[in-house]
CSV table of C-alpha atoms and ligand atoms in Angstrom, one decimal:
chain,number,residue,atom,x,y,z
A,10,MET,CA,71.2,-91.8,-18.1
A,11,SER,CA,71.1,-92.1,-14.4
A,12,ASN,CA,68.1,-91.9,-12.2
A,13,ILE,CA,67.7,-91.6,-8.4
A,14,VAL,CA,66.0,-94.6,-7.4
A,15,SER,CA,64.1,-94.4,-4.2
A,16,PRO,CA,62.6,-97.9,-3.0
A,17,SER,CA,59.5,-97.5,-1.1
A,18,ILE,CA,59.6,-99.5,2.1
A,19,LEU,CA,55.8,-99.6,2.1
A,20,SER,CA,56.0,-102.6,0.3
A,21,ALA,CA,58.9,-104.1,2.4
A,22,ASP,CA,58.5,-106.6,5.3
A,23,PHE,CA,58.1,-104.3,8.4
A,24,ALA,CA,59.2,-107.1,10.6
A,25,ASN,CA,62.5,-107.3,8.6
A,26,LEU,CA,62.9,-103.7,7.9
A,27,GLU,CA,66.8,-103.5,8.3
A,28,ARG,CA,67.3,-106.5,6.1
A,29,ASP,CA,65.0,-105.0,3.5
A,30,ILE,CA,66.7,-101.5,3.6
A,31,LYS,CA,70.3,-103.3,3.1
A,32,ARG,CA,68.9,-105.2,0.3
A,33,VAL,CA,68.1,-102.0,-1.7
A,34,GLU,CA,71.2,-100.3,-0.5
A,35,ASN,CA,73.4,-103.2,-1.7
A,36,ALA,CA,71.6,-103.3,-5.0
A,37,GLY,CA,72.6,-99.5,-5.7
A,38,ALA,CA,69.5,-97.4,-4.6
A,39,GLN,CA,70.5,-93.9,-3.7
A,40,TRP,CA,67.4,-92.9,-1.7
A,41,LEU,CA,64.9,-94.6,0.6
A,42,HIS,CA,61.2,-93.7,0.2
A,43,ILE,CA,59.2,-93.4,3.5
A,44,ASP,CA,55.6,-93.1,3.2
A,45,VAL,CA,54.0,-91.4,6.1
A,46,MET,CA,50.2,-91.6,6.1
A,47,ASP,CA,47.8,-90.4,8.9
A,48,GLY,CA,44.4,-91.9,8.1
A,49,HIS,CA,43.0,-88.5,7.2
A,50,PHE,CA,44.8,-87.0,4.2
A,51,VAL,CA,44.8,-90.5,2.8
A,52,PRO,CA,42.6,-93.5,3.9
A,53,ASN,CA,45.6,-95.4,5.3
A,54,ILE,CA,47.9,-95.2,8.4
A,55,THR,CA,51.5,-96.3,8.0
A,56,ILE,CA,54.8,-94.8,9.5
A,57,GLY,CA,55.7,-92.2,11.8
A,58,VAL,CA,58.5,-90.3,13.5
A,59,PRO,CA,59.9,-93.1,15.6
A,60,VAL,CA,60.4,-95.4,12.8
A,61,VAL,CA,62.3,-92.9,10.8
A,62,ALA,CA,64.5,-92.3,13.7
A,63,SER,CA,65.1,-96.2,14.0
A,64,ILE,CA,65.7,-96.1,10.2
A,65,ARG,CA,68.2,-93.4,10.5
A,66,LYS,CA,70.5,-95.6,12.8
A,67,VAL,CA,70.7,-98.5,10.3
A,68,THR,CA,71.3,-96.7,7.0
A,69,ASP,CA,73.1,-93.6,5.4
A,70,LEU,CA,70.8,-93.7,2.5
A,71,CYS,CA,69.2,-90.4,1.8
A,72,LEU,CA,65.8,-90.5,3.7
A,73,ASP,CA,63.2,-89.3,1.3
A,74,VAL,CA,60.3,-88.9,3.5
A,75,HIS,CA,56.7,-88.5,1.6
A,76,LEU,CA,54.3,-86.7,4.0
A,77,MET,CA,50.7,-87.8,3.1
A,78,ILE,CA,49.2,-85.9,6.2
A,79,GLU,CA,47.1,-83.1,7.1
A,80,ASN,CA,48.9,-80.1,8.8
A,81,PRO,CA,52.3,-81.1,7.6
A,82,GLU,CA,53.9,-78.0,9.0
A,83,LYS,CA,53.2,-79.5,12.6
A,84,TYR,CA,55.5,-82.2,11.9
A,85,ILE,CA,58.7,-80.8,9.8
A,86,GLU,CA,60.6,-80.3,13.1
A,87,PRO,CA,60.1,-83.8,14.4
A,88,PHE,CA,61.1,-85.5,11.2
A,89,VAL,CA,64.0,-83.5,10.8
A,90,ASN,CA,65.3,-84.4,14.3
A,91,ALA,CA,64.3,-88.1,13.3
A,92,GLY,CA,66.9,-87.8,10.5
A,93,ALA,CA,64.8,-86.9,7.3
A,94,ASP,CA,66.9,-85.7,4.3
A,95,ILE,CA,64.1,-84.6,2.2
A,96,LEU,CA,60.5,-83.8,3.3
A,97,THR,CA,57.8,-83.8,0.7
A,98,PHE,CA,54.5,-82.2,1.7
A,99,HIS,CA,51.3,-82.4,-0.5
A,100,TYR,CA,50.1,-79.2,-2.0
A,101,GLU,CA,46.4,-80.2,-1.2
A,102,ALA,CA,47.3,-80.3,2.6
A,103,VAL,CA,48.7,-76.9,3.2
A,104,ASN,CA,47.3,-73.3,3.3
A,105,ASP,CA,50.6,-71.4,2.9
A,106,VAL,CA,52.9,-73.2,0.5
A,107,SER,CA,55.6,-70.6,0.8
A,108,ALA,CA,55.8,-70.8,4.6
A,109,ILE,CA,56.1,-74.6,4.7
A,110,ILE,CA,59.0,-74.6,2.0
A,111,LYS,CA,60.8,-71.9,4.1
A,112,LEU,CA,60.5,-73.8,7.3
A,113,ILE,CA,61.6,-77.1,5.6
A,114,LYS,CA,64.6,-75.3,4.1
A,115,SER,CA,65.3,-73.6,7.4
A,116,PHE,CA,66.7,-76.9,8.6
A,117,ASN,CA,69.1,-77.2,5.6
A,118,ILE,CA,67.3,-80.3,4.1
A,119,LYS,CA,65.6,-80.7,0.8
A,120,ALA,CA,62.0,-79.4,0.2
A,121,GLY,CA,59.5,-81.3,-2.0
A,122,MET,CA,56.0,-80.8,-3.0
A,123,SER,CA,53.7,-83.4,-4.4
A,124,ILE,CA,50.4,-83.2,-6.4
A,125,LYS,CA,47.7,-85.7,-6.5
A,126,PRO,CA,46.4,-87.1,-9.9
A,127,LYS,CA,43.7,-84.6,-10.1
A,128,THR,CA,45.7,-81.4,-9.1
A,129,SER,CA,46.5,-79.2,-12.1
A,130,VAL,CA,50.4,-79.0,-12.8
A,131,ASP,CA,49.9,-75.2,-12.9
A,132,VAL,CA,49.9,-74.9,-9.1
A,133,VAL,CA,53.6,-76.0,-9.1
A,134,TYR,CA,54.9,-73.0,-11.3
A,135,PRO,CA,54.9,-70.3,-8.5
A,136,TYR,CA,57.0,-72.4,-6.2
A,137,MET,CA,59.3,-74.0,-8.6
A,138,ASN,CA,62.4,-71.8,-7.9
A,139,ASP,CA,62.1,-72.5,-4.2
A,140,LEU,CA,61.5,-76.3,-4.2
A,141,ASP,CA,64.3,-78.8,-4.6
A,142,LEU,CA,61.8,-81.6,-5.8
A,143,VAL,CA,58.4,-81.9,-7.3
A,144,LEU,CA,56.7,-85.2,-6.8
A,145,VAL,CA,54.1,-86.1,-9.5
A,146,MET,CA,51.8,-88.8,-8.1
A,147,THR,CA,51.1,-91.5,-10.8
A,148,VAL,CA,48.3,-93.0,-8.6
A,149,GLU,CA,46.0,-91.7,-6.0
A,150,PRO,CA,48.1,-91.6,-2.7
A,151,GLY,CA,47.3,-94.0,0.0
A,152,PHE,CA,48.3,-97.6,-1.0
A,153,GLY,CA,51.1,-99.5,-2.8
A,154,GLY,CA,50.5,-101.8,-5.7
A,155,GLN,CA,48.2,-99.5,-7.8
A,156,LYS,CA,48.1,-99.1,-11.6
A,157,PHE,CA,50.1,-96.5,-13.1
A,158,MET,CA,48.1,-93.4,-14.6
A,159,ASN,CA,49.7,-92.4,-17.8
A,160,GLU,CA,47.7,-89.2,-18.0
A,161,CYS,CA,49.6,-88.0,-14.6
A,162,ALA,CA,52.9,-88.6,-16.3
A,163,LYS,CA,52.1,-86.0,-18.9
A,164,LYS,CA,52.5,-83.4,-16.4
A,165,ILE,CA,56.1,-84.0,-16.3
A,166,PRO,CA,57.1,-81.8,-19.2
A,167,TYR,CA,55.4,-78.8,-18.3
A,168,ILE,CA,57.4,-78.9,-14.9
A,169,LYS,CA,60.7,-79.7,-16.6
A,170,ASP,CA,60.2,-76.8,-19.3
A,171,ASN,CA,59.4,-74.3,-16.7
A,172,SER,CA,62.1,-75.1,-14.2
A,173,GLN,CA,65.6,-74.4,-13.3
A,174,LYS,CA,68.0,-77.3,-14.4
A,175,ASP,CA,68.5,-78.9,-11.0
A,176,LEU,CA,65.0,-79.3,-9.8
A,177,ILE,CA,64.5,-83.1,-9.1
A,178,ILE,CA,61.1,-84.4,-10.7
A,179,GLN,CA,60.1,-87.6,-8.9
A,180,VAL,CA,57.2,-90.0,-9.9
A,181,ASP,CA,55.5,-92.3,-7.3
A,182,GLY,CA,53.0,-95.1,-8.0
A,183,GLY,CA,52.8,-98.0,-10.2
A,184,ILE,CA,56.4,-97.5,-11.4
A,185,ASN,CA,58.2,-100.6,-13.1
A,186,ALA,CA,60.9,-100.7,-15.8
A,187,GLU,CA,58.3,-100.0,-18.5
A,188,THR,CA,56.3,-97.2,-16.7
A,189,ALA,CA,59.9,-95.8,-15.5
A,190,GLY,CA,60.9,-95.4,-19.2
A,191,ILE,CA,57.7,-93.4,-19.9
A,192,CYS,CA,58.4,-91.0,-17.1
A,193,THR,CA,62.2,-90.5,-17.6
A,194,ALA,CA,61.5,-89.8,-21.4
A,195,PHE,CA,59.0,-87.1,-20.2
A,196,GLY,CA,61.8,-85.7,-18.0
A,197,ALA,CA,61.6,-87.5,-14.5
A,198,ASN,CA,64.9,-88.3,-13.0
A,199,SER,CA,63.8,-89.7,-9.5
A,200,LEU,CA,61.7,-93.0,-9.4
A,201,VAL,CA,59.8,-94.3,-6.4
A,202,ALA,CA,58.9,-98.0,-6.6
A,203,GLY,CA,57.4,-100.2,-4.0
A,204,ASN,CA,55.8,-103.3,-5.4
A,205,TYR,CA,58.0,-103.6,-8.3
A,206,ILE,CA,61.0,-103.8,-6.2
A,207,TYR,CA,60.0,-105.6,-3.1
A,208,LYS,CA,57.6,-108.0,-4.4
A,209,SER,CA,60.2,-109.1,-7.2
A,210,ASP,CA,62.0,-112.4,-6.8
A,211,ASP,CA,65.1,-110.7,-7.6
A,212,ILE,CA,65.3,-107.3,-5.7
A,213,THR,CA,68.8,-106.5,-7.0
A,214,SER,CA,67.9,-106.7,-10.7
A,215,ALA,CA,64.5,-104.7,-10.0
A,216,VAL,CA,66.6,-101.8,-8.6
A,217,LYS,CA,69.2,-101.9,-11.3
A,218,SER,CA,66.6,-101.8,-14.0
A,219,LEU,CA,65.5,-98.4,-12.8
A,220,LEU,CA,69.0,-97.0,-12.3
B,307,DX5,C1,51.4,-94.5,-2.5
B,307,DX5,C2,52.9,-94.2,-1.9
B,307,DX5,C3,53.8,-95.0,-2.6
B,307,DX5,C4,53.7,-96.4,-2.8
B,307,DX5,C5,54.2,-96.8,-4.1
B,307,DX5,O1,50.5,-93.7,-2.1
B,307,DX5,O2,53.2,-92.8,-2.0
B,307,DX5,O3,55.1,-94.5,-2.4
B,307,DX5,O4,54.6,-97.0,-1.8
B,307,DX5,O5,53.9,-98.2,-4.3
B,307,DX5,P1,54.1,-99.0,-5.7
B,307,DX5,O6,55.2,-98.6,-6.3
B,307,DX5,O7,53.8,-100.3,-5.3
B,307,DX5,O8,52.9,-98.3,-6.5
B,308,ZN,ZN1,55.2,-92.3,-1.6
């Protein structure tokens, strides 16, 4: 079985971002997870459009951009222009889900939708055929290094059983080799990991253990 591994640079050294991107690229990661936070949708502020544009210049990895922001529809075009390959918005942050999916897809990139731990999996069903990716949060969004919430992973089979076969089901939060196993057994095929990879003594082995 092969998983798409998307290391979260939130746990990387921002003063050595290119070095830390190359480390996961050389280890075989296929995507790079970029957490965009606005201090409103979540209580933390991280990366914005100019950083994504700079990252685009130093890597060919698929840029998997997780938008934890209010009014994400305002920022789709700027992130597309910066080089994002996937834009994942939060269900809880938008009023018109269909419109933002259509907007993202109009730029010929992948559209993802994420649900927070307390959001019911049912909200995903109406949009499943239009989405390329569903991100099931396994922690409350906002910070790296939190503990995996097993009950969130139980949403995965409901998505898998109701979706078309090429939907990407991604998990994010507290993922390590053990919790990744729980999620892939449930049907996840894309794994985001921040601390497990970047705080490891052996980044290469950490990435490979998730592939
Ligand atoms: C949390 C972010 C995650 C975070 C994961 O809100 O969406 O992508 O970087 O970090 P770990 O893997 O350390 O839980
Ligand atoms: Zn994330």
